[in-house]
Coordinates of C-alpha atoms in Angstrom, one line a residue:
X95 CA -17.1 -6.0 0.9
X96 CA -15.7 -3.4 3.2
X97 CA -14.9 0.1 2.1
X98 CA -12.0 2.8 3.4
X99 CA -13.4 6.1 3.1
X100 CA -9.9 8.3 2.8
X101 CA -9.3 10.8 4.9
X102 CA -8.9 13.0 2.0
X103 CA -12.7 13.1 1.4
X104 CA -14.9 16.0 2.1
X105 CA -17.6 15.1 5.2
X106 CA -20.1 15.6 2.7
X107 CA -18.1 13.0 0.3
X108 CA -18.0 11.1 3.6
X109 CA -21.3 11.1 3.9
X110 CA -22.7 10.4 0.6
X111 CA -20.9 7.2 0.6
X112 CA -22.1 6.0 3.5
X113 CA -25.3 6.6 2.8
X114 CA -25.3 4.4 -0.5
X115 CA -23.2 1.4 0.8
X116 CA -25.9 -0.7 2.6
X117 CA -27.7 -0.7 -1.2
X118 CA -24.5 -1.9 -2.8
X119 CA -24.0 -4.8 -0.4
X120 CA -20.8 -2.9 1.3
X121 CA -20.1 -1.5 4.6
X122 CA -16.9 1.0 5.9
X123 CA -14.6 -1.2 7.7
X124 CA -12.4 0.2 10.2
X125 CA -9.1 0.7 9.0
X126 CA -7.6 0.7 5.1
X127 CA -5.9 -2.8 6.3
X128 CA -8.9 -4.8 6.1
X129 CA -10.7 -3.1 3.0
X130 CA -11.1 -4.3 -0.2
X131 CA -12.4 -1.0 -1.6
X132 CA -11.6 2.3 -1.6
X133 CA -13.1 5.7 -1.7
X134 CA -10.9 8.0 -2.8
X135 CA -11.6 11.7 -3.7
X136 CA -9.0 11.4 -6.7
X137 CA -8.0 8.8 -8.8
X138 CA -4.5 10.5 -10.0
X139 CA -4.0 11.6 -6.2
X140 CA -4.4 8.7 -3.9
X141 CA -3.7 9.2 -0.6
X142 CA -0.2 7.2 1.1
X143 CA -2.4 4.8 3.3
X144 CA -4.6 4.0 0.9
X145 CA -1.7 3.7 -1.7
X146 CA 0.4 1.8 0.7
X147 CA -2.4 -0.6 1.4
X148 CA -2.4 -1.4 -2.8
X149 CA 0.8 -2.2 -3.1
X150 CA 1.0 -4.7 -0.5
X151 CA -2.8 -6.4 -0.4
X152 CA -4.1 -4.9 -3.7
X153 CA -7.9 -3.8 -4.2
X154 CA -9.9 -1.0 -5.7
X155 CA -10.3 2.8 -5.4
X156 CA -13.5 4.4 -6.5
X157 CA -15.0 7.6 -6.8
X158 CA -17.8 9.1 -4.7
X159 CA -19.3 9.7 -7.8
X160 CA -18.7 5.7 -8.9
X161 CA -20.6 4.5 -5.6
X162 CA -23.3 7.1 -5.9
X163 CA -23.9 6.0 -9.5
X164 CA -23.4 2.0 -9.4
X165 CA -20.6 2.9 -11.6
X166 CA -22.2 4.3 -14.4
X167 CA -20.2 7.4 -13.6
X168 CA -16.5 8.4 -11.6
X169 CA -13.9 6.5 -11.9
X170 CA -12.7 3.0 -10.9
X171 CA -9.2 1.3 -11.0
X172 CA -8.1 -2.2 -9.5
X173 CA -4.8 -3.3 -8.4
X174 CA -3.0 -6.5 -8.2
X175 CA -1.9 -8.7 -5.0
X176 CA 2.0 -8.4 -5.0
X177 CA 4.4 -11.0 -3.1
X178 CA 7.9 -10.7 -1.7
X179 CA 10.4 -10.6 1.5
X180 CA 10.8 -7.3 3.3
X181 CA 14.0 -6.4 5.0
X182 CA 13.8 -2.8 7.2
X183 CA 16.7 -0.9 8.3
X184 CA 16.4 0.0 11.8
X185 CA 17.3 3.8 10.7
X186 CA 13.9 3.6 8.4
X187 CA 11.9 2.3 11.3
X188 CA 13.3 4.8 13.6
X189 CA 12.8 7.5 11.7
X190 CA 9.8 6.3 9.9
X191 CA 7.4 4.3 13.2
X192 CA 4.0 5.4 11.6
X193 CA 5.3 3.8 7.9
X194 CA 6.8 0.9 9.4
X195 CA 3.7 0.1 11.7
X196 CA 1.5 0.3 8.5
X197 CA 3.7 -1.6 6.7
X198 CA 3.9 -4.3 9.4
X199 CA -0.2 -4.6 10.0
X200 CA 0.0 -5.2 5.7
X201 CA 2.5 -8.2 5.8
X202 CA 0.6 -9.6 8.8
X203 CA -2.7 -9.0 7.0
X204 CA -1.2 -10.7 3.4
X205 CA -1.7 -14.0 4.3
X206 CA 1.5 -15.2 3.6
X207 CA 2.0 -13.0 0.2
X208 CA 4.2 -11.1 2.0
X209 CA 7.2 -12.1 4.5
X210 CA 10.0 -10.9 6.6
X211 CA 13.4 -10.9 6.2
X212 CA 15.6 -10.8 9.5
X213 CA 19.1 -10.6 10.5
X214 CA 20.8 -7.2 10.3
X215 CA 21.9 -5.2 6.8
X216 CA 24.7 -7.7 6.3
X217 CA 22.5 -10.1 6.0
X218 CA 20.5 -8.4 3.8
X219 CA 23.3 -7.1 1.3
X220 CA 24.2 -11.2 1.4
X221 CA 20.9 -12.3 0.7
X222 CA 20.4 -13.7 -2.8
X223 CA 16.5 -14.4 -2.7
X224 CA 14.4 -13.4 -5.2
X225 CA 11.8 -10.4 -4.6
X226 CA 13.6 -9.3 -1.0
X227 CA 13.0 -5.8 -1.2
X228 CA 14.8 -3.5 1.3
X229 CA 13.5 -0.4 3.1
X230 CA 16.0 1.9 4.4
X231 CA 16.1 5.4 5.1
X232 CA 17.2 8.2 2.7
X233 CA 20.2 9.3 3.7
X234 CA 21.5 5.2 3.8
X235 CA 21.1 4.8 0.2
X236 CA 24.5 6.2 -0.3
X237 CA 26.0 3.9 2.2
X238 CA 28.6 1.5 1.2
X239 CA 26.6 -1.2 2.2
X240 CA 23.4 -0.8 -0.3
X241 CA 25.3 1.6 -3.0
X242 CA 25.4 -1.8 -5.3
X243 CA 22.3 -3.5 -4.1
X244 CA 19.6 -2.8 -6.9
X245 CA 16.5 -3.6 -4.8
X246 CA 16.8 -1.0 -2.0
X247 CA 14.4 1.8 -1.4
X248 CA 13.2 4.4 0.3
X249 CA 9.7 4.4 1.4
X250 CA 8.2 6.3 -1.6
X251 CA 10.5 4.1 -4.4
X252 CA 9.5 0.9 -2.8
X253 CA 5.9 1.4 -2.7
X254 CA 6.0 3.2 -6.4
X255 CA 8.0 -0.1 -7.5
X256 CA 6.1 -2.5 -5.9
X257 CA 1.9 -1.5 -6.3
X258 CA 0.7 -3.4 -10.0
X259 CA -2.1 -1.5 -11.6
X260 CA -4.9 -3.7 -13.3
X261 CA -5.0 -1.7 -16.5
X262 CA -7.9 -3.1 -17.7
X263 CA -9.3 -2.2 -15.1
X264 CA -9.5 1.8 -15.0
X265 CA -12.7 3.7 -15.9
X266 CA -13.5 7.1 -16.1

């Protein structure tokens, strides 16, 4: 399995994790796109790339303290794969390049799970497939042409709405 360490980790968190991978059968893997696990320095306050990465591929977060203890310790929570059709405004990937770019290495990365939706907003507002989530920029939400369209967010909403957490799943 490959583990993210998040950036919001201390180097001695860092560290510590590192160090007790190899035992557990794991190595870090390079970017939070093609991890499995996560190691997070809180549970309740997961980092966006890590929590952007859930939402889209699923997988689970960990503890330092849950690796260093084989999880008899820490805390541990697993989320679900999620499907669906993406449509992105060009104002949200303008103003939003390092989100978008993320967002794009996920679909590419979801084996299918997740797919694009072309054309421009009419198309969009037109659209009447199921699970076709739209991405837009703020400050469009209040346009005429998504006021009535239910499944239109803003980066934050969509990835809130979208990331299923395996309940049965949490410990500590």
């Amino acid at each position: 399995s490959k583990v993210f360490l998040e950036s919001r980790l201390s180097p001695l968190q860092s560290s510590s994790v590192a160090q007790i991978l190899p035992k557990l059968k794991m190595h870090i893997g390079k970017n939070s796109a093609e991890a499995n696990f996560f190691a997070v320095a809180d549970l309740a306050n997961i980092g966006d790339r890590v929590s952007w990465t859930l939402a889209f591929l699923g997988g689970t977060v960990a503890t330092e303290k849950y690796f260093k203890t084989n999880g008899q310790a820490g805390g541990c929570a697993s989320y679900h794969l999620t499907s669906g059709t993406l449509w992105v405004s060009a104002s949200f990937a303008a103003e939003n390049y390092a989100v978008y770019e993320l967002v794009e290495t996920l679909i590419a990365r979801s084996a299918g799970r997740w797919t694009w939706q072309p054309g421009a907003a009419d198309d969009f507002v037109r659209s009447r497939r199921t699970r076709l989530f739209g991405l837009i920029a703020k400050r469009e939400k209040a346009s005429d042409a998504f006021r009535e369209k239910c499944n239109v967010f803003s980066a934050r909403a969509l990835r809130d709405h979208i990331i299923k957490l395996d309940a049965s799943s949490v410990l500590g």
